[in-house]
Short mmCIF file of C-alpha atoms in Angstrom, two decimals:
data_model
loop_
_atom_site.label_atom_id
_atom_site.label_comp_id
_atom_site.label_asym_id
_atom_site.label_seq_id
_atom_site.Cartn_x
_atom_site.Cartn_y
_atom_site.Cartn_z
CA MET A 1 21.68 -15.66 13.47
CA LYS A 2 20.72 -18.96 14.28
CA ALA A 3 20.36 -21.29 10.95
CA LEU A 4 16.84 -22.72 10.30
CA ASP A 5 16.96 -26.32 11.52
CA ILE A 6 15.10 -29.52 9.92
CA TYR A 7 11.51 -28.63 12.05
CA ASP A 8 11.91 -24.94 10.58
CA TRP A 9 11.98 -26.42 7.01
CA ILE A 10 9.46 -28.66 7.56
CA ALA A 11 7.10 -25.81 8.49
CA ILE A 12 8.42 -23.78 5.62
CA SER A 13 7.76 -26.65 3.07
CA LEU A 14 4.25 -27.39 4.48
CA TYR A 15 3.25 -23.90 4.00
CA PHE A 16 4.48 -23.89 0.39
CA LEU A 17 2.56 -27.29 -0.22
CA VAL A 18 -0.55 -25.84 1.07
CA LEU A 19 0.37 -22.26 -0.92
CA ALA A 20 0.64 -24.66 -4.45
CA GLY A 21 -2.76 -26.62 -3.70
CA ILE A 22 -4.54 -23.10 -3.30
CA ALA A 23 -2.87 -21.77 -6.35
CA PHE A 24 -3.45 -25.08 -8.41
CA TRP A 25 -7.43 -25.00 -7.31
CA VAL A 26 -7.56 -21.43 -8.61
CA ILE A 27 -5.95 -21.91 -12.11
CA ARG A 28 -8.16 -25.03 -12.66
CA LYS A 29 -10.96 -22.31 -12.49
CA LYS A 30 -12.12 -21.05 -16.16
CA GLN A 31 -10.35 -17.36 -16.66
CA SER A 32 -12.70 -16.85 -19.85
CA ASN A 33 -12.91 -13.05 -19.59
CA THR A 34 -11.04 -9.87 -18.21
CA GLU A 35 -13.55 -9.70 -15.13
CA ASP A 36 -12.60 -13.49 -14.15
CA TYR A 37 -8.86 -12.60 -14.63
CA PHE A 38 -8.33 -9.10 -13.30
CA LEU A 39 -11.63 -8.89 -10.60
CA ALA A 40 -11.87 -12.54 -9.79
CA GLY A 41 -15.19 -12.54 -11.59
CA ARG A 42 -16.40 -9.92 -9.01
CA ASN A 43 -17.30 -12.69 -6.81
CA VAL A 44 -15.32 -12.45 -3.63
CA GLY A 45 -16.75 -12.31 0.18
CA TRP A 46 -15.96 -9.51 2.69
CA PHE A 47 -13.06 -11.84 4.77
CA VAL A 48 -11.06 -12.25 1.49
CA VAL A 49 -11.36 -8.98 0.26
CA GLY A 50 -10.37 -7.76 3.96
CA ALA A 51 -7.33 -10.42 4.09
CA SER A 52 -6.31 -9.59 0.55
CA ILE A 53 -6.03 -5.80 1.31
CA PHE A 54 -4.09 -6.56 4.69
CA ALA A 55 -1.59 -8.81 3.14
CA SER A 56 -1.15 -6.42 -0.35
CA ASN A 57 -0.23 -3.85 2.37
CA ILE A 58 2.26 -5.89 4.35
CA GLY A 59 5.42 -6.61 2.53
CA SER A 60 8.73 -7.82 3.43
CA GLU A 61 10.54 -4.53 2.99
CA HIS A 62 7.25 -3.26 5.02
CA VAL A 63 7.67 -5.87 8.10
CA VAL A 64 11.88 -5.44 8.23
CA GLY A 65 11.21 -1.49 7.97
CA LEU A 66 8.85 -1.13 10.62
CA ALA A 67 10.60 -3.31 12.98
CA GLY A 68 13.89 -0.89 11.71
CA ALA A 69 11.90 2.00 12.68
CA GLY A 70 10.96 0.76 16.14
CA ALA A 71 14.60 -0.16 16.88
CA GLY A 72 15.97 3.12 15.23
CA ASN A 73 14.16 5.83 16.95
CA LYS A 74 11.85 6.29 14.21
CA LEU A 75 8.64 5.90 16.20
CA PRO A 76 6.54 8.90 14.58
CA MET A 77 6.62 6.73 11.12
CA LEU A 78 4.34 4.73 12.97
CA ILE A 79 1.47 7.02 12.00
CA TYR A 80 1.59 5.42 8.63
CA GLU A 81 0.56 2.42 10.37
CA ILE A 82 -2.44 3.47 12.54
CA GLN A 83 -4.20 4.63 9.23
CA ALA A 84 -7.29 2.18 9.83
CA TRP A 85 -9.39 5.13 9.27
CA VAL A 86 -8.68 5.83 6.22
CA VAL A 87 -8.94 2.25 4.88
CA LEU A 88 -12.50 3.02 6.16
CA ILE A 89 -13.07 6.02 3.86
CA LEU A 90 -12.49 3.58 0.94
CA GLY A 91 -15.38 1.67 2.05
CA TRP A 92 -17.53 4.15 2.97
CA VAL A 93 -16.70 7.14 0.60
CA PHE A 94 -15.01 6.32 -2.19
CA LEU A 95 -15.88 2.27 -3.02
CA PRO A 96 -19.57 3.16 -3.98
CA PHE A 97 -18.69 5.77 -6.65
CA TYR A 98 -16.37 3.27 -7.94
CA ALA A 99 -18.99 0.64 -7.80
CA ARG A 100 -21.83 2.45 -9.49
CA SER A 101 -19.22 3.33 -12.20
CA GLY A 102 -18.46 -0.59 -13.12
CA VAL A 103 -15.12 0.31 -13.52
CA PHE A 104 -11.76 -2.29 -13.35
CA THR A 105 -9.45 0.44 -12.69
CA MET A 106 -8.53 4.12 -11.17
CA PRO A 107 -7.55 5.51 -14.46
CA GLU A 108 -10.84 4.39 -15.82
CA PHE A 109 -13.12 6.10 -13.04
CA LEU A 110 -11.18 9.30 -14.12
CA GLU A 111 -11.96 8.76 -17.51
CA LYS A 112 -15.76 8.36 -16.55
CA ARG A 113 -15.42 11.46 -14.23
CA PHE A 114 -13.11 13.48 -16.65
CA ASP A 115 -11.83 12.57 -19.78
CA ALA A 116 -9.36 10.37 -21.61
CA ARG A 117 -6.35 12.55 -21.03
CA SER A 118 -6.55 12.37 -17.35
CA ARG A 119 -7.11 8.04 -17.90
CA TRP A 120 -3.64 8.25 -20.00
CA VAL A 121 -1.46 10.15 -17.62
CA LEU A 122 -2.59 8.28 -14.60
CA SER A 123 -2.25 4.73 -15.95
CA VAL A 124 1.26 5.57 -17.79
CA PHE A 125 2.49 7.64 -14.52
CA SER A 126 1.24 4.29 -12.30
CA ILE A 127 2.81 1.50 -14.06
CA ILE A 128 6.36 3.56 -14.34
CA ALA A 129 6.03 4.26 -10.56
CA TYR A 130 4.99 0.54 -9.73
CA VAL A 131 8.02 -0.74 -11.88
CA LEU A 132 10.93 1.96 -9.99
CA THR A 133 9.26 1.84 -6.51
CA LYS A 134 7.09 -0.81 -5.35
CA ILE A 135 8.50 -3.74 -7.45
CA SER A 136 12.14 -2.69 -7.08
CA VAL A 137 12.17 -1.96 -3.53
CA THR A 138 9.96 -5.37 -2.53
CA ILE A 139 12.50 -7.31 -4.72
CA TYR A 140 15.63 -5.88 -3.16
CA ALA A 141 14.12 -5.97 0.77
CA GLY A 142 12.75 -9.26 -0.20
CA GLY A 143 16.24 -10.61 -1.29
CA ILE A 144 17.85 -9.53 1.62
CA VAL A 145 15.43 -11.13 3.62
CA VAL A 146 15.28 -14.58 2.12
CA SER A 147 18.92 -14.76 1.98
CA ALA A 148 19.24 -13.89 5.68
CA LEU A 149 16.50 -16.43 6.64
CA LEU A 150 17.26 -19.43 4.63
CA GLY A 151 21.15 -18.79 4.39
CA ILE A 152 21.24 -18.81 0.49
CA ASN A 153 22.74 -16.48 -1.87
CA PHE A 154 21.11 -13.16 -2.29
CA TRP A 155 20.39 -13.57 -6.03
CA THR A 156 18.80 -17.22 -5.67
CA GLY A 157 16.31 -15.98 -3.22
CA ALA A 158 15.51 -13.09 -5.25
CA LEU A 159 15.29 -14.57 -8.58
CA SER A 160 13.23 -17.75 -6.94
CA THR A 161 10.70 -15.84 -5.09
CA VAL A 162 9.95 -13.53 -8.30
CA ILE A 163 9.39 -16.28 -10.85
CA LEU A 164 7.27 -18.82 -8.14
CA THR A 165 5.33 -15.51 -7.42
CA GLY A 166 5.08 -14.89 -11.19
CA ILE A 167 4.02 -18.42 -12.03
CA TYR A 168 0.76 -18.35 -10.10
CA THR A 169 -0.04 -14.94 -10.98
CA VAL A 170 0.06 -15.34 -14.84
CA LEU A 171 -1.79 -18.63 -14.70
CA GLY A 172 -4.42 -17.59 -11.65
CA GLY A 173 -4.78 -14.17 -12.05
CA MET A 174 -6.63 -11.73 -9.81
CA ARG A 175 -8.49 -15.03 -7.94
CA ALA A 176 -4.98 -16.88 -7.25
CA VAL A 177 -3.94 -13.36 -5.70
CA VAL A 178 -6.74 -12.93 -3.30
CA TYR A 179 -7.25 -16.42 -1.98
CA THR A 180 -3.43 -16.79 -1.76
CA GLU A 181 -3.06 -13.63 0.07
CA THR A 182 -5.76 -14.89 2.54
CA LEU A 183 -3.55 -18.00 3.55
CA GLN A 184 -0.32 -15.44 3.70
CA ALA A 185 -2.04 -13.12 6.14
CA ILE A 186 -2.87 -15.73 8.32
CA ILE A 187 0.10 -16.99 8.60
CA LEU A 188 2.24 -13.64 8.88
CA VAL A 189 -0.14 -12.60 11.77
CA LEU A 190 0.25 -15.97 13.65
CA GLY A 191 3.79 -16.02 13.08
CA ALA A 192 4.57 -12.26 14.09
CA ALA A 193 2.20 -12.59 17.18
CA ALA A 194 3.95 -15.41 18.53
CA LEU A 195 7.05 -13.13 18.32
CA THR A 196 5.73 -10.33 20.08
CA PHE A 197 4.35 -12.54 23.03
CA ILE A 198 7.57 -14.44 23.41
CA GLY A 199 9.48 -11.24 23.17
CA LEU A 200 7.75 -9.23 25.65
CA ASP A 201 7.94 -12.32 28.15
CA GLU A 202 11.79 -12.10 27.18
CA VAL A 203 12.00 -8.82 28.21
CA GLY A 204 10.31 -9.06 31.57
CA GLY A 205 7.17 -7.26 29.95
CA TRP A 206 5.82 -3.72 28.91
CA ALA A 207 7.07 -2.04 31.79
CA SER A 208 10.36 -3.41 31.95
CA MET A 209 11.01 -2.53 28.39
CA LYS A 210 9.61 0.93 28.85
CA GLU A 211 12.32 1.49 31.47
CA THR A 212 15.08 0.19 29.47
CA VAL A 213 14.46 2.34 26.40
CA THR A 214 13.04 5.25 28.56
CA PRO A 215 9.59 6.73 28.19
CA GLU A 216 10.82 9.41 26.00
CA TYR A 217 11.53 6.94 23.34
CA LEU A 218 7.87 5.62 23.12
CA ASN A 219 6.65 9.04 22.13
CA MET A 220 5.50 9.31 18.52
CA TRP A 221 4.73 13.11 18.34
CA ARG A 222 7.90 15.02 18.27
CA SER A 223 7.77 19.24 18.20
CA ALA A 224 6.52 21.64 15.15
CA SER A 225 9.80 22.61 14.96
CA ASP A 226 11.35 19.21 14.68
CA PRO A 227 13.80 19.01 11.60
CA ASP A 228 13.11 15.15 10.91
CA PHE A 229 9.17 14.57 12.09
CA PRO A 230 7.15 18.12 12.74
CA TRP A 231 3.75 16.69 14.15
CA PRO A 232 1.76 19.15 12.09
CA SER A 233 3.21 18.06 9.02
CA LEU A 234 3.42 14.32 9.74
CA LEU A 235 -0.26 14.22 10.43
CA ILE A 236 -1.08 16.27 7.53
CA THR A 237 1.06 14.56 4.96
CA SER A 238 0.73 10.86 6.25
CA THR A 239 -3.44 11.48 5.95
CA ILE A 240 -2.60 12.75 2.02
CA VAL A 241 -0.42 9.93 1.58
CA GLY A 242 -2.97 7.39 3.01
CA ILE A 243 -6.01 8.64 1.08
CA TRP A 244 -4.20 8.40 -1.97
CA TYR A 245 -2.47 4.59 -1.07
CA TRP A 246 -5.78 3.37 0.31
CA CYS A 247 -8.42 4.90 -1.74
CA THR A 248 -7.11 5.87 -4.92
CA ASP A 249 -4.14 3.37 -6.15
CA GLN A 250 -4.99 0.47 -8.23
CA TYR A 251 -2.70 -1.73 -5.89
CA ILE A 252 -5.17 -1.46 -3.06
CA VAL A 253 -8.74 -0.85 -4.55
CA GLN A 254 -8.49 -3.62 -6.91
CA ARG A 255 -8.89 -5.72 -3.87
CA ALA A 256 -12.14 -4.02 -2.92
CA LEU A 257 -13.49 -4.16 -6.48
CA THR A 258 -13.27 -8.02 -6.34
CA ALA A 259 -16.44 -8.19 -4.10
CA LYS A 260 -19.85 -9.52 -4.75
CA ASN A 261 -21.64 -6.23 -4.29
CA ILE A 262 -21.02 -3.10 -2.33
CA LYS A 263 -21.98 -4.59 1.06
CA GLU A 264 -19.37 -7.19 0.84
CA GLY A 265 -16.74 -4.57 -0.41
CA ARG A 266 -17.61 -2.15 2.51
CA ARG A 267 -17.54 -4.85 5.04
CA GLY A 268 -13.77 -6.30 3.40
CA THR A 269 -12.71 -2.49 3.83
CA ILE A 270 -13.80 -2.54 7.50
CA PHE A 271 -12.16 -5.90 8.16
CA GLY A 272 -9.08 -4.64 6.27
CA ALA A 273 -8.84 -1.70 8.74
CA LEU A 274 -9.35 -3.84 11.72
CA LEU A 275 -6.34 -5.69 10.39
CA LYS A 276 -4.46 -2.61 9.65
CA LEU A 277 -3.84 -1.94 13.20
CA LEU A 278 -2.02 -5.10 13.86
CA PRO A 279 1.04 -3.95 12.27
CA VAL A 280 1.99 -2.07 15.34
CA PHE A 281 1.96 -5.11 17.61
CA LEU A 282 3.31 -7.24 15.34
CA PHE A 283 6.34 -5.86 13.51
CA LEU A 284 7.08 -2.15 15.58
CA ILE A 285 6.85 -3.64 19.23
CA PRO A 286 9.36 -6.58 17.99
CA GLY A 287 11.62 -3.64 16.99
CA ILE A 288 11.67 -1.98 20.56
CA ILE A 289 12.02 -5.36 21.92
CA ALA A 290 15.01 -5.74 19.65
CA LEU A 291 16.33 -2.90 20.80
CA THR A 292 15.84 -3.30 24.54
CA LEU A 293 17.94 -6.74 24.41
CA LYS A 294 20.50 -5.13 22.34
CA MET A 295 20.86 -2.22 25.28
CA ARG A 296 20.60 -5.14 27.71
CA GLY A 297 23.85 -6.94 26.11
CA GLU A 298 21.66 -9.95 25.15
CA LEU A 299 20.76 -9.38 21.15
CA HIS A 300 23.30 -7.99 18.54
CA TRP A 301 22.48 -6.30 15.22
CA ASP A 302 24.41 -3.80 13.11
CA SER A 303 21.55 -1.97 11.28
CA PRO A 304 18.22 -1.40 12.90
CA ASP A 305 16.33 -2.98 9.59
CA GLU A 306 18.38 -6.58 11.03
CA ALA A 307 16.15 -6.22 14.22
CA PHE A 308 13.08 -8.45 13.44
CA PRO A 309 15.18 -11.42 11.58
CA VAL A 310 17.83 -11.58 14.37
CA LEU A 311 14.77 -11.40 17.12
CA MET A 312 13.39 -14.18 15.45
CA SER A 313 16.22 -16.48 14.58
CA ASN A 314 17.21 -16.11 18.22
CA LEU A 315 13.94 -16.17 20.74
CA LEU A 316 11.64 -18.49 18.46
CA PRO A 317 11.56 -22.03 19.46
CA SER A 318 12.55 -24.57 16.27
CA GLY A 319 9.35 -25.12 13.90
CA LEU A 320 7.81 -21.71 15.01
CA ARG A 321 11.08 -19.96 13.74
CA GLY A 322 10.38 -22.02 10.35
CA LEU A 323 6.77 -20.68 10.15
CA VAL A 324 7.30 -17.20 10.79
CA ALA A 325 10.22 -17.21 8.28
CA ALA A 326 7.31 -18.48 5.72
CA GLY A 327 5.34 -15.71 7.02
CA LEU A 328 8.09 -13.31 5.80
CA LEU A 329 8.21 -15.11 2.58
CA ALA A 330 4.82 -14.77 2.19
CA ALA A 331 4.59 -10.94 2.51
CA LEU A 332 7.21 -10.87 0.12
CA MET A 333 5.27 -12.94 -2.23
CA SER A 334 1.91 -11.08 -1.69
CA SER A 335 3.46 -8.01 -2.00
CA LEU A 336 4.78 -9.05 -5.59
CA ALA A 337 1.72 -10.85 -6.51
CA SER A 338 -0.50 -7.72 -5.87
CA VAL A 339 1.88 -5.49 -7.87
CA PHE A 340 2.38 -7.83 -10.61
CA ASN A 341 -1.48 -8.12 -11.26
CA SER A 342 -2.21 -4.53 -10.81
CA CYS A 343 0.60 -3.69 -13.52
CA SER A 344 -0.97 -5.88 -15.87
CA THR A 345 -4.66 -4.47 -15.26
CA LEU A 346 -3.41 -1.05 -15.62
CA PHE A 347 -1.63 -2.09 -19.26
CA THR A 348 -4.42 -4.18 -20.67
CA VAL A 349 -7.53 -2.31 -19.71
CA ASP A 350 -6.25 1.11 -19.55
CA ILE A 351 -3.64 1.24 -22.67
CA TYR A 352 -4.32 -2.17 -24.82
CA LYS A 353 -7.85 -1.80 -24.68
CA LYS A 354 -8.02 1.65 -25.34
CA LEU A 355 -5.50 1.33 -28.19
CA ARG A 356 -7.30 -1.79 -29.57
CA PRO A 357 -10.81 -1.64 -28.07
CA ASN A 358 -12.30 -4.38 -30.36
CA THR A 359 -10.05 -6.92 -29.02
CA PRO A 360 -12.15 -10.35 -27.79
CA GLU A 361 -12.02 -10.91 -24.07
CA LYS A 362 -9.61 -14.14 -24.43
CA LYS A 363 -7.16 -11.93 -26.33
CA LEU A 364 -7.32 -9.64 -23.59
CA VAL A 365 -6.79 -12.30 -20.90
CA ARG A 366 -3.65 -13.37 -22.98
CA THR A 367 -2.30 -10.07 -23.04
CA GLY A 368 -2.65 -9.64 -19.30
CA GLN A 369 -1.03 -12.60 -18.96
CA ILE A 370 2.19 -11.65 -21.36
CA ALA A 371 2.04 -8.13 -19.47
CA THR A 372 2.78 -9.81 -16.17
CA VAL A 373 5.35 -12.06 -17.77
CA ILE A 374 7.18 -9.04 -19.22
CA ILE A 375 6.44 -7.13 -15.74
CA VAL A 376 8.33 -9.99 -14.02
CA ILE A 377 11.34 -10.07 -16.19
CA ILE A 378 11.61 -6.07 -15.59
CA GLY A 379 11.58 -6.74 -12.06
CA ILE A 380 14.46 -9.03 -12.57
CA ILE A 381 16.51 -6.77 -14.59
CA TRP A 382 15.95 -4.32 -12.16
CA ILE A 383 17.62 -6.55 -9.23
CA PRO A 384 21.47 -5.63 -9.79
CA ILE A 385 20.60 -1.87 -10.16
CA MET A 386 18.52 -2.00 -6.81
CA ALA A 387 21.40 -4.05 -5.33
CA ASN A 388 23.80 -1.46 -6.32
CA ILE A 389 21.94 1.73 -5.40
CA SER A 390 23.26 3.36 -2.20
CA GLY A 391 21.49 3.59 0.93
CA VAL A 392 20.43 7.08 0.61
CA LEU A 393 18.55 6.79 -2.74
CA TYR A 394 16.66 3.61 -1.21
CA GLU A 395 15.68 6.02 1.66
CA TYR A 396 14.41 8.56 -1.14
CA LEU A 397 12.34 5.77 -2.86
CA GLN A 398 10.59 5.32 0.63
CA LYS A 399 9.99 9.51 0.58
CA VAL A 400 8.54 9.20 -3.40
CA GLN A 401 4.89 8.30 -2.49
CA SER A 402 4.68 12.12 -0.36
CA TYR A 403 5.42 13.51 -4.04
CA ILE A 404 3.35 11.18 -6.00
CA ALA A 405 0.36 11.56 -3.62
CA PRO A 406 -0.53 15.12 -3.65
CA PRO A 407 -1.99 15.73 -7.03
CA ILE A 408 -3.61 12.68 -7.22
CA THR A 409 -5.34 12.77 -3.99
CA ALA A 410 -6.22 16.46 -4.85
CA VAL A 411 -7.77 15.32 -8.41
CA PHE A 412 -10.09 12.23 -6.61
CA LEU A 413 -10.97 14.02 -3.43
CA LEU A 414 -12.36 17.05 -5.04
CA GLY A 415 -13.56 15.13 -8.04
CA ILE A 416 -16.27 13.23 -5.98
CA PHE A 417 -17.13 16.09 -3.73
CA TYR A 418 -17.18 19.26 -5.98
CA LYS A 419 -19.18 18.90 -9.30
CA ARG A 420 -18.05 21.94 -10.43
CA ILE A 421 -14.29 20.69 -10.78
CA ASN A 422 -14.06 19.74 -14.55
CA ALA A 423 -11.68 17.79 -17.14
CA GLN A 424 -9.14 20.60 -17.57
CA GLY A 425 -8.38 21.22 -14.08
CA ALA A 426 -8.12 17.12 -13.23
CA PHE A 427 -5.52 17.09 -16.52
CA VAL A 428 -3.52 20.18 -15.43
CA THR A 429 -3.07 19.53 -11.78
CA LEU A 430 -2.04 15.73 -12.93
CA VAL A 431 0.48 16.74 -15.21
CA VAL A 432 2.01 19.98 -13.25
CA GLY A 433 1.60 17.66 -10.29
CA PHE A 434 3.89 14.91 -11.59
CA ILE A 435 6.13 17.66 -13.04
CA VAL A 436 6.71 19.29 -9.29
CA GLY A 437 7.02 15.83 -7.69
CA ALA A 438 9.77 14.97 -10.13
CA LEU A 439 11.57 17.95 -9.64
CA ARG A 440 11.79 17.80 -5.85
CA ILE A 441 13.12 14.82 -6.16
CA ILE A 442 16.03 15.67 -8.57
CA LEU A 443 16.45 18.84 -6.17
CA GLU A 444 16.77 16.64 -3.27
CA LEU A 445 19.15 14.24 -4.88
CA PHE A 446 21.32 17.22 -5.76
CA LYS A 447 20.98 19.99 -3.51
CA ASP A 448 24.48 19.79 -2.28
CA SER A 449 25.84 21.25 -5.47
CA LEU A 450 23.13 23.75 -5.61
CA ASP A 451 23.47 27.70 -4.12
CA PRO A 452 22.49 27.35 -0.54
CA ASP A 453 20.97 30.89 -0.45
CA GLY A 454 18.98 30.02 -3.76
CA PHE A 455 15.38 29.15 -4.52
CA LEU A 456 16.20 25.83 -5.98
CA PHE A 457 17.92 24.50 -2.92
CA LEU A 458 15.43 25.72 -0.49
CA VAL A 459 12.82 23.58 -2.67
CA GLY A 460 15.03 20.50 -2.54
CA ASP A 461 16.18 21.07 1.31
CA ILE A 462 12.64 21.73 3.10
CA ASN A 463 11.71 18.74 5.37
CA PHE A 464 9.69 16.22 2.98
CA LEU A 465 6.76 16.21 5.45
CA THR A 466 6.26 20.07 5.08
CA PHE A 467 6.91 19.98 1.33
CA ALA A 468 4.33 17.49 0.51
CA ALA A 469 1.57 19.38 2.98
CA TRP A 470 2.10 22.69 1.20
CA PHE A 471 2.26 20.77 -2.28
CA PHE A 472 -1.37 19.26 -1.75
CA LEU A 473 -2.73 22.98 -0.86
CA PHE A 474 -1.15 23.93 -3.89
CA CYS A 475 -2.86 21.12 -6.03
CA VAL A 476 -6.23 21.96 -4.48
CA VAL A 477 -6.18 25.61 -5.65
CA LEU A 478 -4.66 24.66 -8.93
CA ILE A 479 -7.33 22.14 -9.84
CA THR A 480 -10.17 24.88 -8.25
CA VAL A 481 -8.96 27.96 -10.27
CA VAL A 482 -8.11 25.84 -13.53
CA SER A 483 -11.75 24.28 -13.21
CA PHE A 484 -13.52 27.82 -12.62
CA LEU A 485 -11.55 29.42 -15.24
CA THR A 486 -13.03 26.70 -18.06
CA SER A 487 -16.30 25.48 -18.58
CA ILE A 488 -18.75 23.58 -16.45
CA PRO A 489 -18.50 19.67 -17.05
CA SER A 490 -21.60 18.20 -18.73
CA LYS A 491 -23.99 16.04 -16.85
CA ILE A 492 -22.89 12.75 -18.53
CA LYS A 493 -19.56 13.36 -16.21
CA THR A 494 -21.24 14.35 -12.98
CA ASP A 495 -24.36 11.96 -12.57
CA ASN A 496 -23.81 9.62 -9.84
CA LEU A 497 -19.84 10.27 -9.86
CA THR A 498 -19.99 13.34 -7.31
CA PHE A 499 -21.81 13.91 -3.66
CA GLN A 500 -23.98 16.52 -5.05
CA THR A 501 -25.20 14.54 -8.17
CA ILE A 502 -26.19 11.07 -6.78
CA SER A 503 -29.65 9.59 -7.61
CA GLU A 504 -32.39 9.12 -5.01
CA GLU A 505 -32.35 5.44 -6.02
CA GLU A 506 -28.64 5.11 -5.59
CA LYS A 507 -28.88 6.69 -2.22
CA LYS A 508 -31.55 4.35 -1.39
CA ASN A 509 -29.47 1.51 -2.75
CA ASN A 510 -26.18 2.77 -0.96
CA LYS A 511 -28.26 3.21 2.36
CA ASN A 512 -29.48 -0.63 2.01
CA SER A 513 -25.71 -1.62 1.93
CA TYR A 514 -25.11 -1.53 5.56
CA ASN A 515 -26.26 -2.02 8.79
CA TRP A 516 -25.84 -1.11 12.32
CA VAL A 517 -23.07 -3.52 12.94
CA ASP A 518 -20.86 -1.84 10.10
CA ILE A 519 -21.27 1.34 11.71
CA VAL A 520 -20.43 0.06 15.24
CA VAL A 521 -17.16 -1.42 14.28
CA SER A 522 -16.16 1.40 11.88
CA ILE A 523 -16.79 3.55 15.13
CA LEU A 524 -14.82 0.93 17.13
CA VAL A 525 -11.53 1.15 14.51
CA VAL A 526 -11.44 4.82 14.93
CA LEU A 527 -11.64 4.74 18.85
CA LEU A 528 -8.73 2.15 18.24
CA VAL A 529 -6.79 4.68 16.69
CA ILE A 530 -7.21 7.25 18.53
CA GLY A 531 -6.08 4.94 21.62
CA VAL A 532 -3.03 4.07 20.21
CA MET A 533 -2.22 7.68 19.23
CA ILE A 534 -2.57 8.97 22.77
CA PHE A 535 -0.93 5.38 24.17
CA PHE A 536 2.42 6.40 22.51
CA ASN A 537 2.96 9.94 23.99
CA GLY A 538 6.20 9.50 25.75
CA ARG A 539 4.79 9.27 29.13
#
C-alpha cells in the first residue's frame, strides 16, 4: 500500500476541522431534557434523518467486509445490501405506530403494546448484544483500517477514534450524532464513488471486468442445495434479519424518531432506502475490481478484506486518496457514535428511569452522558479481547444477528398485525428465543466435540441461513399458541397499536402524512431492488 502524502493529510485535516465545527455548533445548543439529548428535540428534517440512517448502517467493517465479499466469491451476501425495500417498511408500516405511541426506545414500545417484562428482556439483551457485537466488531475492524490507512499503530488508531467519537457523542447527544453523520455520509459516498469510477476505467469497463472474473462469478443466486448460500434460505433469512435491523432495532429506528413528524420521518426512511442501494456500487464493485486487477497481476493483496484499502491507496490520486481515507474514518466514527448513543438511551430510558421514575430531566441527561462514557470505556477494554479472537469467531459474530433476529422480528411483526397476540406470548417468545439463539452459538462453536450422529450436532451444524428461517417459523408458532392459550389483551394494550385497532382519526392523520411523490419514489426503490437482483444473475 502507498503511504499517504501531504495532500492526503491536508484533506483528512480539513475533514476533521469541519467535523469539529459541526460538533462544536451542536454542543453549544441547550440539551435541557431527554428529548433534546436522545432524540435531538424531535426536530430533524427528512434529509438529515435519511443520511443518518445510511451513515449508521455503513461502518468501516461494513465497507471493508462488503468489498471483501466482492473480492472473495461471496456475492450472495449482496442480498443484505439491497434491502432498501425493508427500509421502506420502517417508514410505511412501523414508524406510524412508534410515533403515535410517543416512545423513545423499542423496548418502551413493547411495554406499551405488551408489558414491562418484555421491555426489560429486550433492553438488557440489546445493551449486552451491542457491547459484544456492534461496538467490539466496529472498534476491531476500525482499528485495523485506521492503522493500515494512516500507517499508525493499531492501538493508536483504535483508541484515538473511540475517544474522539466518544467526546462529541457525550457532549452533543443525538443532535451531534445525526448532524455529523450527514457530513460523514456525503464524504463517504463521494470518495467511494470516485474509487468505483476510476477503478472501472482502470480495468477497461464493466464488460472487460466481467470477462476476467467470468460471468458465473457475478451470480448472487446459488442453488437450493448449495452448502453455504442456498437461495431460499438466503432470501427468507435476509428478510427476517432485515426487518429486525431496519424496523425494530434501536440503533436504526432512533434516527427516524428524531424527525419533526411522521411525514418527515417517512421521507427520511425513503431517502435512506435510496441511499441504501449505493453500497452495491460503492463498495462491492470495488472489491470485484480489486479481484480483476489481482487476476491480471496488476495488484496484490493477501486477504479479500484488504481489497478496498489496497485498491484505494494504489488507484486514487493524491488528495482524493486522503478524502476516501477520511470517508472510511467517517464510517467508523458514525457507527460508533450511533451505537454509543443508542446504548446510553436504552440504559437511561429503559433501565435507570424505570428504577427511578421521579428523576429530574437534567439528571437523566447527565445519566445518559455518564452511561456513554462507561460504554466508551467498556469498548476500549474489549479491544485486546477482540484483537486476540480467532478469525473463525470473528466470522461467528457476523452470524449472530441471524440468531438474534427471529424472536424479535416475530414479536414486533405479529404484535402490530394481530391484536390477539398478548404479553404472555411476547415474553415467552423473547425468553425462549434468546435461549435457543445462545444455544445455537454455543453448539456451533463446540460442534467438533459433539457426536456427529446426535441431535445437538445437527442443530450446531445446520446452515445458519436455514436454521434462522426455521427458527423464525418456530417463534411465530410459539407466540401464537401461547397467546391463544392465555387471556385476550386489554383495549389499552391494543388501541392504535395494531392495524386492527387504529382509530378513524389516526387513519386520516396517517393518510395526510404522505403524497404521490412519496409513493412514486417508494415504488422506484422497489423496482431498483428487483433490477439489481435480476442483473446479478451470472449471465
